[in-house]
PDB file of C-alpha atoms in Angstrom:
ATOM      1  CA  UNK N   1       0.000   0.000   0.000  1.00 75.00           C
ATOM      2  CA  UNK N   2       1.369   3.373  -1.003  1.00 79.00           C
ATOM      3  CA  UNK N   3       1.895   5.808   1.857  1.00 88.00           C
ATOM      4  CA  UNK N   4       2.944   9.418   1.558  1.00 93.00           C
ATOM      5  CA  UNK N   5       4.425  11.292   4.503  1.00 95.00           C
ATOM      6  CA  UNK N   6       5.169  14.974   4.673  1.00 96.00           C
ATOM      7  CA  UNK N   7       7.157  16.827   7.235  1.00 96.00           C
ATOM      8  CA  UNK N   8       6.908  19.115   8.897  1.00 96.00           C
ATOM      9  CA  UNK N   9       3.123  19.312   9.129  1.00 94.00           C
ATOM     10  CA  UNK N  10       3.265  22.863  10.363  1.00 95.00           C
ATOM     11  CA  UNK N  11       5.916  25.470   9.753  1.00 93.00           C
ATOM     12  CA  UNK N  12       6.077  29.034  10.938  1.00 94.00           C
ATOM     13  CA  UNK N  13       8.908  31.066   9.519  1.00 91.00           C
ATOM     14  CA  UNK N  14      10.067  34.610   9.084  1.00 93.00           C
ATOM     15  CA  UNK N  15      10.007  36.401   5.782  1.00 95.00           C
ATOM     16  CA  UNK N  16      13.326  36.251   3.995  1.00 95.00           C
ATOM     17  CA  UNK N  17      14.302  32.823   5.342  1.00 95.00           C
ATOM     18  CA  UNK N  18      14.794  29.611   3.405  1.00 96.00           C
ATOM     19  CA  UNK N  19      13.188  26.339   4.268  1.00 94.00           C
ATOM     20  CA  UNK N  20      12.424  22.891   2.863  1.00 96.00           C
ATOM     21  CA  UNK N  21       9.367  20.676   3.056  1.00 97.00           C
ATOM     22  CA  UNK N  22       9.982  16.945   2.698  1.00 98.00           C
ATOM     23  CA  UNK N  23       7.780  14.318   1.104  1.00 97.00           C
ATOM     24  CA  UNK N  24       8.599  10.631   1.520  1.00 96.00           C
ATOM     25  CA  UNK N  25       6.658   7.841  -0.133  1.00 93.00           C
ATOM     26  CA  UNK N  26       6.712   4.151   0.485  1.00 90.00           C
ATOM     27  CA  UNK N  27       6.728   2.369  -2.883  1.00 82.00           C
ATOM     28  CA  UNK N  28       8.287   2.868  -6.270  1.00 78.00           C
ATOM     29  CA  UNK N  29       6.803   5.705  -8.227  1.00 75.00           C
ATOM     30  CA  UNK N  30       8.123   8.314 -10.603  1.00 70.00           C
ATOM     31  CA  UNK N  31       5.136  10.617 -10.713  1.00 86.00           C
ATOM     32  CA  UNK N  32       4.960  13.120  -7.928  1.00 92.00           C
ATOM     33  CA  UNK N  33       2.734  16.165  -7.624  1.00 94.00           C
ATOM     34  CA  UNK N  34       2.815  19.285  -5.470  1.00 97.00           C
ATOM     35  CA  UNK N  35      -0.321  21.300  -4.776  1.00 96.00           C
ATOM     36  CA  UNK N  36      -1.033  24.520  -2.952  1.00 97.00           C
ATOM     37  CA  UNK N  37      -4.177  25.285  -0.999  1.00 94.00           C
ATOM     38  CA  UNK N  38      -5.027  28.755   0.286  1.00 93.00           C
ATOM     39  CA  UNK N  39      -7.316  28.975   3.322  1.00 87.00           C
ATOM     40  CA  UNK N  40     -10.918  28.283   2.373  1.00 83.00           C
ATOM     41  CA  UNK N  41      -9.989  27.506  -1.205  1.00 87.00           C
ATOM     42  CA  UNK N  42      -9.442  24.414  -3.277  1.00 88.00           C
ATOM     43  CA  UNK N  43      -6.187  22.805  -4.387  1.00 93.00           C
ATOM     44  CA  UNK N  44      -4.130  24.259  -7.171  1.00 93.00           C
ATOM     45  CA  UNK N  45      -1.474  22.291  -9.026  1.00 92.00           C
ATOM     46  CA  UNK N  46       2.074  23.626  -8.593  1.00 96.00           C
ATOM     47  CA  UNK N  47       4.485  21.052  -9.997  1.00 95.00           C
ATOM     48  CA  UNK N  48       4.537  17.641 -11.598  1.00 93.00           C
ATOM     49  CA  UNK N  49       7.818  15.714 -11.288  1.00 92.00           C
ATOM     50  CA  UNK N  50       8.191  12.753 -13.584  1.00 87.00           C
ATOM     51  CA  UNK N  51      11.664  11.320 -13.344  1.00 83.00           C
ATOM     52  CA  UNK N  52      14.596  10.829 -11.045  1.00 84.00           C
ATOM     53  CA  UNK N  53      16.502  14.064 -10.650  1.00 86.00           C
ATOM     54  CA  UNK N  54      13.655  16.192 -11.974  1.00 90.00           C
ATOM     55  CA  UNK N  55      13.702  19.773 -10.758  1.00 93.00           C
ATOM     56  CA  UNK N  56      11.046  22.390 -11.344  1.00 95.00           C
ATOM     57  CA  UNK N  57      11.088  26.006 -10.241  1.00 96.00           C
ATOM     58  CA  UNK N  58       8.573  28.771 -10.153  1.00 95.00           C
ATOM     59  CA  UNK N  59       9.402  32.000  -8.412  1.00 95.00           C
ATOM     60  CA  UNK N  60      10.614  31.279  -4.890  1.00 96.00           C
ATOM     61  CA  UNK N  61       9.515  27.625  -4.973  1.00 97.00           C
ATOM     62  CA  UNK N  62      11.654  24.788  -6.243  1.00 98.00           C
ATOM     63  CA  UNK N  63      10.654  21.131  -6.231  1.00 97.00           C
ATOM     64  CA  UNK N  64      12.906  18.143  -6.799  1.00 96.00           C
ATOM     65  CA  UNK N  65      12.508  14.390  -6.974  1.00 94.00           C
ATOM     66  CA  UNK N  66      14.840  11.564  -5.971  1.00 93.00           C
ATOM     67  CA  UNK N  67      13.087   8.347  -6.934  1.00 90.00           C
ATOM     68  CA  UNK N  68      15.806   6.146  -5.495  1.00 91.00           C
ATOM     69  CA  UNK N  69      15.383   7.711  -2.064  1.00 92.00           C
ATOM     70  CA  UNK N  70      11.602   8.001  -2.619  1.00 93.00           C
ATOM     71  CA  UNK N  71      11.869  11.607  -1.594  1.00 95.00           C
ATOM     72  CA  UNK N  72      10.700  14.906  -2.972  1.00 96.00           C
ATOM     73  CA  UNK N  73      11.511  18.299  -1.542  1.00 97.00           C
ATOM     74  CA  UNK N  74       9.828  21.660  -1.905  1.00 98.00           C
ATOM     75  CA  UNK N  75      12.321  24.401  -1.197  1.00 97.00           C
ATOM     76  CA  UNK N  76      11.263  27.932  -0.367  1.00 96.00           C
ATOM     77  CA  UNK N  77      13.789  30.670  -0.985  1.00 96.00           C
ATOM     78  CA  UNK N  78      13.563  34.037   0.772  1.00 95.00           C
ATOM     79  CA  UNK N  79       9.994  33.422   1.883  1.00 94.00           C
ATOM     80  CA  UNK N  80       7.364  36.111   1.502  1.00 95.00           C
ATOM     81  CA  UNK N  81       4.009  36.362   3.239  1.00 94.00           C
ATOM     82  CA  UNK N  82       2.094  35.522   0.034  1.00 94.00           C
ATOM     83  CA  UNK N  83       3.483  32.003   0.168  1.00 96.00           C
ATOM     84  CA  UNK N  84       1.515  31.253   3.331  1.00 96.00           C
ATOM     85  CA  UNK N  85      -0.682  28.292   2.424  1.00 96.00           C
ATOM     86  CA  UNK N  86      -0.951  24.542   2.882  1.00 95.00           C
ATOM     87  CA  UNK N  87       1.221  22.502   0.554  1.00 97.00           C
ATOM     88  CA  UNK N  88       0.417  18.924  -0.367  1.00 96.00           C
ATOM     89  CA  UNK N  89       2.504  16.357  -2.123  1.00 96.00           C
ATOM     90  CA  UNK N  90       0.841  13.438  -3.875  1.00 94.00           C
ATOM     91  CA  UNK N  91       2.041  10.300  -5.616  1.00 91.00           C
ATOM     92  CA  UNK N  92       0.535   7.823  -8.032  1.00 83.00           C
ATOM     93  CA  UNK N  93       1.730   4.352  -8.937  1.00 70.00           C
ATOM     94  CA  UNK N  94       2.138   5.052 -12.603  1.00 64.00           C
ATOM     95  CA  UNK N  95      -0.496   2.638 -13.853  1.00 65.00           C
ATOM     96  CA  UNK N  96      -3.548   3.688 -15.738  1.00 53.00           C
ATOM     97  CA  UNK N  97      -6.520   4.455 -13.520  1.00 51.00           C
ATOM     98  CA  UNK N  98      -4.515   4.440 -10.321  1.00 73.00           C
ATOM     99  CA  UNK N  99      -5.408   6.533  -7.336  1.00 80.00           C
ATOM    100  CA  UNK N 100      -3.317   9.508  -6.401  1.00 86.00           C
ATOM    101  CA  UNK N 101      -2.351   9.346  -2.727  1.00 88.00           C
ATOM    102  CA  UNK N 102      -1.913  12.599  -0.833  1.00 92.00           C
ATOM    103  CA  UNK N 103       0.269  13.487   2.097  1.00 93.00           C
ATOM    104  CA  UNK N 104      -1.334  15.201   5.081  1.00 94.00           C
ATOM    105  CA  UNK N 105      -0.153  18.605   3.986  1.00 95.00           C
ATOM    106  CA  UNK N 106       2.268  21.152   5.401  1.00 96.00           C
ATOM    107  CA  UNK N 107       0.691  24.293   6.726  1.00 95.00           C
ATOM    108  CA  UNK N 108       3.140  27.093   6.079  1.00 95.00           C
ATOM    109  CA  UNK N 109       2.766  30.349   7.963  1.00 95.00           C
ATOM    110  CA  UNK N 110       5.144  33.125   6.999  1.00 95.00           C
ATOM    111  CA  UNK N 111       5.435  35.947   9.459  1.00 92.00           C
ATOM    112  CA  UNK N 112       5.885  39.436   8.051  1.00 84.00           C
TER     113      UNK N 112
ATOM    114  CA  UNK Y   1     -10.090  26.261 -18.760  1.00 68.00           C
ATOM    115  CA  UNK Y   2     -11.175  23.103 -17.048  1.00 65.00           C
ATOM    116  CA  UNK Y   3     -13.965  23.738 -14.666  1.00 88.00           C
ATOM    117  CA  UNK Y   4     -15.091  21.549 -11.805  1.00 95.00           C
ATOM    118  CA  UNK Y   5     -18.106  22.869  -9.984  1.00 94.00           C
ATOM    119  CA  UNK Y   6     -19.791  21.686  -6.830  1.00 95.00           C
ATOM    120  CA  UNK Y   7     -23.421  22.319  -6.072  1.00 91.00           C
ATOM    121  CA  UNK Y   8     -22.958  24.072  -2.739  1.00 92.00           C
ATOM    122  CA  UNK Y   9     -20.116  25.865  -0.987  1.00 93.00           C
ATOM    123  CA  UNK Y  10     -21.722  25.519   2.434  1.00 95.00           C
ATOM    124  CA  UNK Y  11     -24.341  23.082   3.628  1.00 97.00           C
ATOM    125  CA  UNK Y  12     -25.914  22.479   7.018  1.00 97.00           C
ATOM    126  CA  UNK Y  13     -27.880  19.278   7.550  1.00 97.00           C
ATOM    127  CA  UNK Y  14     -29.383  17.444  10.469  1.00 98.00           C
ATOM    128  CA  UNK Y  15     -28.330  14.037  11.733  1.00 98.00           C
ATOM    129  CA  UNK Y  16     -30.147  11.296   9.839  1.00 97.00           C
ATOM    130  CA  UNK Y  17     -30.886  13.356   6.742  1.00 97.00           C
ATOM    131  CA  UNK Y  18     -29.979  12.079   3.295  1.00 97.00           C
ATOM    132  CA  UNK Y  19     -27.473  14.428   1.715  1.00 97.00           C
ATOM    133  CA  UNK Y  20     -26.526  14.793  -1.940  1.00 97.00           C
ATOM    134  CA  UNK Y  21     -23.334  16.520  -3.000  1.00 98.00           C
ATOM    135  CA  UNK Y  22     -23.105  17.135  -6.720  1.00 97.00           C
ATOM    136  CA  UNK Y  23     -20.024  17.633  -8.829  1.00 97.00           C
ATOM    137  CA  UNK Y  24     -19.914  18.564 -12.494  1.00 97.00           C
ATOM    138  CA  UNK Y  25     -16.899  18.839 -14.800  1.00 96.00           C
ATOM    139  CA  UNK Y  26     -16.936  20.289 -18.277  1.00 94.00           C
ATOM    140  CA  UNK Y  27     -13.886  18.671 -19.885  1.00 90.00           C
ATOM    141  CA  UNK Y  28     -15.134  15.194 -20.713  1.00 92.00           C
ATOM    142  CA  UNK Y  29     -12.803  13.558 -18.181  1.00 92.00           C
ATOM    143  CA  UNK Y  30     -13.362   9.900 -17.505  1.00 92.00           C
ATOM    144  CA  UNK Y  31     -11.950   9.853 -13.984  1.00 92.00           C
ATOM    145  CA  UNK Y  32     -13.647  11.633 -11.115  1.00 95.00           C
ATOM    146  CA  UNK Y  33     -13.020  11.566  -7.366  1.00 95.00           C
ATOM    147  CA  UNK Y  34     -14.539  12.495  -4.046  1.00 97.00           C
ATOM    148  CA  UNK Y  35     -12.262  13.375  -1.126  1.00 96.00           C
ATOM    149  CA  UNK Y  36     -12.879  14.639   2.329  1.00 96.00           C
ATOM    150  CA  UNK Y  37     -10.451  16.974   4.003  1.00 94.00           C
ATOM    151  CA  UNK Y  38     -10.072  17.246   7.756  1.00 93.00           C
ATOM    152  CA  UNK Y  39      -7.488  19.200   9.766  1.00 87.00           C
ATOM    153  CA  UNK Y  40      -4.373  17.124  10.373  1.00 85.00           C
ATOM    154  CA  UNK Y  41      -5.590  14.281   8.162  1.00 89.00           C
ATOM    155  CA  UNK Y  42      -5.084  15.748   4.723  1.00 89.00           C
ATOM    156  CA  UNK Y  43      -7.180  14.504   1.830  1.00 92.00           C
ATOM    157  CA  UNK Y  44      -8.731  11.086   2.124  1.00 93.00           C
ATOM    158  CA  UNK Y  45     -10.294   9.365  -0.852  1.00 92.00           C
ATOM    159  CA  UNK Y  46     -13.908   8.336  -0.382  1.00 96.00           C
ATOM    160  CA  UNK Y  47     -14.889   6.999  -3.813  1.00 96.00           C
ATOM    161  CA  UNK Y  48     -13.746   7.342  -7.362  1.00 93.00           C
ATOM    162  CA  UNK Y  49     -15.095   6.552 -10.786  1.00 94.00           C
ATOM    163  CA  UNK Y  50     -13.204   5.586 -13.926  1.00 90.00           C
ATOM    164  CA  UNK Y  51     -16.159   6.098 -16.216  1.00 91.00           C
ATOM    165  CA  UNK Y  52     -19.924   6.289 -16.405  1.00 94.00           C
ATOM    166  CA  UNK Y  53     -21.657   3.807 -14.111  1.00 93.00           C
ATOM    167  CA  UNK Y  54     -18.325   2.675 -12.698  1.00 92.00           C
ATOM    168  CA  UNK Y  55     -17.320   3.241  -9.111  1.00 94.00           C
ATOM    169  CA  UNK Y  56     -14.564   2.119  -6.822  1.00 92.00           C
ATOM    170  CA  UNK Y  57     -14.222   2.434  -3.078  1.00 93.00           C
ATOM    171  CA  UNK Y  58     -11.486   4.632  -1.811  1.00 90.00           C
ATOM    172  CA  UNK Y  59      -9.948   4.558   1.633  1.00 89.00           C
ATOM    173  CA  UNK Y  60     -12.966   5.663   3.671  1.00 95.00           C
ATOM    174  CA  UNK Y  61     -16.185   4.663   1.865  1.00 96.00           C
ATOM    175  CA  UNK Y  62     -18.221   3.748   4.949  1.00 96.00           C
ATOM    176  CA  UNK Y  63     -21.350   5.831   5.274  1.00 97.00           C
ATOM    177  CA  UNK Y  64     -21.152   7.083   1.690  1.00 98.00           C
ATOM    178  CA  UNK Y  65     -22.318   6.005  -1.740  1.00 98.00           C
ATOM    179  CA  UNK Y  66     -21.872   7.527  -5.182  1.00 98.00           C
ATOM    180  CA  UNK Y  67     -23.627   7.764  -8.497  1.00 97.00           C
ATOM    181  CA  UNK Y  68     -22.224   8.371 -11.968  1.00 97.00           C
ATOM    182  CA  UNK Y  69     -25.041   8.263 -14.501  1.00 96.00           C
ATOM    183  CA  UNK Y  70     -23.503  10.812 -16.850  1.00 96.00           C
ATOM    184  CA  UNK Y  71     -19.866  11.376 -17.629  1.00 96.00           C
ATOM    185  CA  UNK Y  72     -19.819  14.961 -16.455  1.00 96.00           C
ATOM    186  CA  UNK Y  73     -21.574  14.396 -13.122  1.00 97.00           C
ATOM    187  CA  UNK Y  74     -20.409  12.527 -10.039  1.00 98.00           C
ATOM    188  CA  UNK Y  75     -22.632  12.586  -6.983  1.00 98.00           C
ATOM    189  CA  UNK Y  76     -21.725  11.760  -3.404  1.00 98.00           C
ATOM    190  CA  UNK Y  77     -24.550  10.554  -1.197  1.00 98.00           C
ATOM    191  CA  UNK Y  78     -24.658  10.429   2.565  1.00 97.00           C
ATOM    192  CA  UNK Y  79     -27.478   7.992   3.194  1.00 95.00           C
ATOM    193  CA  UNK Y  80     -27.974   9.062   6.806  1.00 97.00           C
ATOM    194  CA  UNK Y  81     -25.781  11.975   7.785  1.00 97.00           C
ATOM    195  CA  UNK Y  82     -23.918  11.799  11.066  1.00 98.00           C
ATOM    196  CA  UNK Y  83     -21.965  14.430  12.977  1.00 97.00           C
ATOM    197  CA  UNK Y  84     -18.669  12.697  12.180  1.00 97.00           C
ATOM    198  CA  UNK Y  85     -19.301  13.447   8.523  1.00 98.00           C
ATOM    199  CA  UNK Y  86     -18.934  17.145   9.178  1.00 98.00           C
ATOM    200  CA  UNK Y  87     -16.044  18.012   6.883  1.00 97.00           C
ATOM    201  CA  UNK Y  88     -14.868  19.728   3.726  1.00 95.00           C
ATOM    202  CA  UNK Y  89     -15.683  17.656   0.642  1.00 97.00           C
ATOM    203  CA  UNK Y  90     -13.627  18.089  -2.485  1.00 96.00           C
ATOM    204  CA  UNK Y  91     -14.483  16.742  -5.893  1.00 97.00           C
ATOM    205  CA  UNK Y  92     -11.858  16.325  -8.599  1.00 95.00           C
ATOM    206  CA  UNK Y  93     -11.639  15.177 -12.169  1.00 94.00           C
ATOM    207  CA  UNK Y  94      -8.506  14.217 -13.980  1.00 91.00           C
ATOM    208  CA  UNK Y  95      -7.049  13.510 -17.376  1.00 88.00           C
ATOM    209  CA  UNK Y  96      -3.977  11.671 -18.505  1.00 82.00           C
ATOM    210  CA  UNK Y  97      -1.761  14.126 -20.341  1.00 81.00           C
ATOM    211  CA  UNK Y  98       1.185  12.362 -21.870  1.00 77.00           C
ATOM    212  CA  UNK Y  99       2.592  10.300 -19.042  1.00 76.00           C
ATOM    213  CA  UNK Y 100       1.123  11.984 -16.010  1.00 78.00           C
ATOM    214  CA  UNK Y 101      -2.231  12.989 -14.614  1.00 81.00           C
ATOM    215  CA  UNK Y 102      -3.589  16.479 -14.356  1.00 86.00           C
ATOM    216  CA  UNK Y 103      -6.103  16.577 -11.537  1.00 90.00           C
ATOM    217  CA  UNK Y 104      -8.515  19.476 -11.218  1.00 93.00           C
ATOM    218  CA  UNK Y 105     -10.331  20.221  -8.000  1.00 95.00           C
ATOM    219  CA  UNK Y 106     -13.658  21.842  -7.370  1.00 94.00           C
ATOM    220  CA  UNK Y 107     -14.065  24.664  -4.846  1.00 92.00           C
ATOM    221  CA  UNK Y 108     -15.217  22.332  -2.086  1.00 94.00           C
ATOM    222  CA  UNK Y 109     -18.383  21.941  -0.032  1.00 96.00           C
ATOM    223  CA  UNK Y 110     -18.152  22.582   3.666  1.00 95.00           C
ATOM    224  CA  UNK Y 111     -20.758  20.309   5.220  1.00 97.00           C
ATOM    225  CA  UNK Y 112     -21.882  20.681   8.805  1.00 98.00           C
ATOM    226  CA  UNK Y 113     -24.084  17.980  10.312  1.00 98.00           C
ATOM    227  CA  UNK Y 114     -25.840  19.016  13.497  1.00 97.00           C
TER     228      UNK Y 114
END
């Protein structure tokens, strides 16, 4: 059974600092997704990572995937208040019609 | 733009009532999903559907049923609502684009059962 674990689950940080959110998963997969959810809103797709060593960047967010370690990271550079949200990683098994399994989410609170 | 809509943003029902949550997508996606989201538990899959009239149980199907009579519509039914079903319910549809899925979420329905 595929399990997806994120840590930390809650992160409070100062503006301008760097930090990393970790996503571990339990079985082989090379399709990993990151989503953002603002309070009271739905999930919005951020990144899709499809192969070992894949790196995607948008603004102050950078996601990477290490399929051998079964680990993805979401790195925040010089955080700004607008990045306060809950971030989810999700993994699927790579077969047609498979479920996508979500982590519990990391609630990021950036203090001005 | 893909659009996934849900029939209500907020809903208040009484214990024992039958509750219907409707979800409609406009992109002809075959796969549709119902999740519930609770603080500290993330998203948990209730039911999903690969195509019309098909349904599969997710991780927490107890107390729920679904209906998919038309491709664009996926309904979640609470046969007899209970207070522990108070939650945010998210519907999603998805398509396979190349070698990965794109999953699109609706705005969510916050259900309170009193």
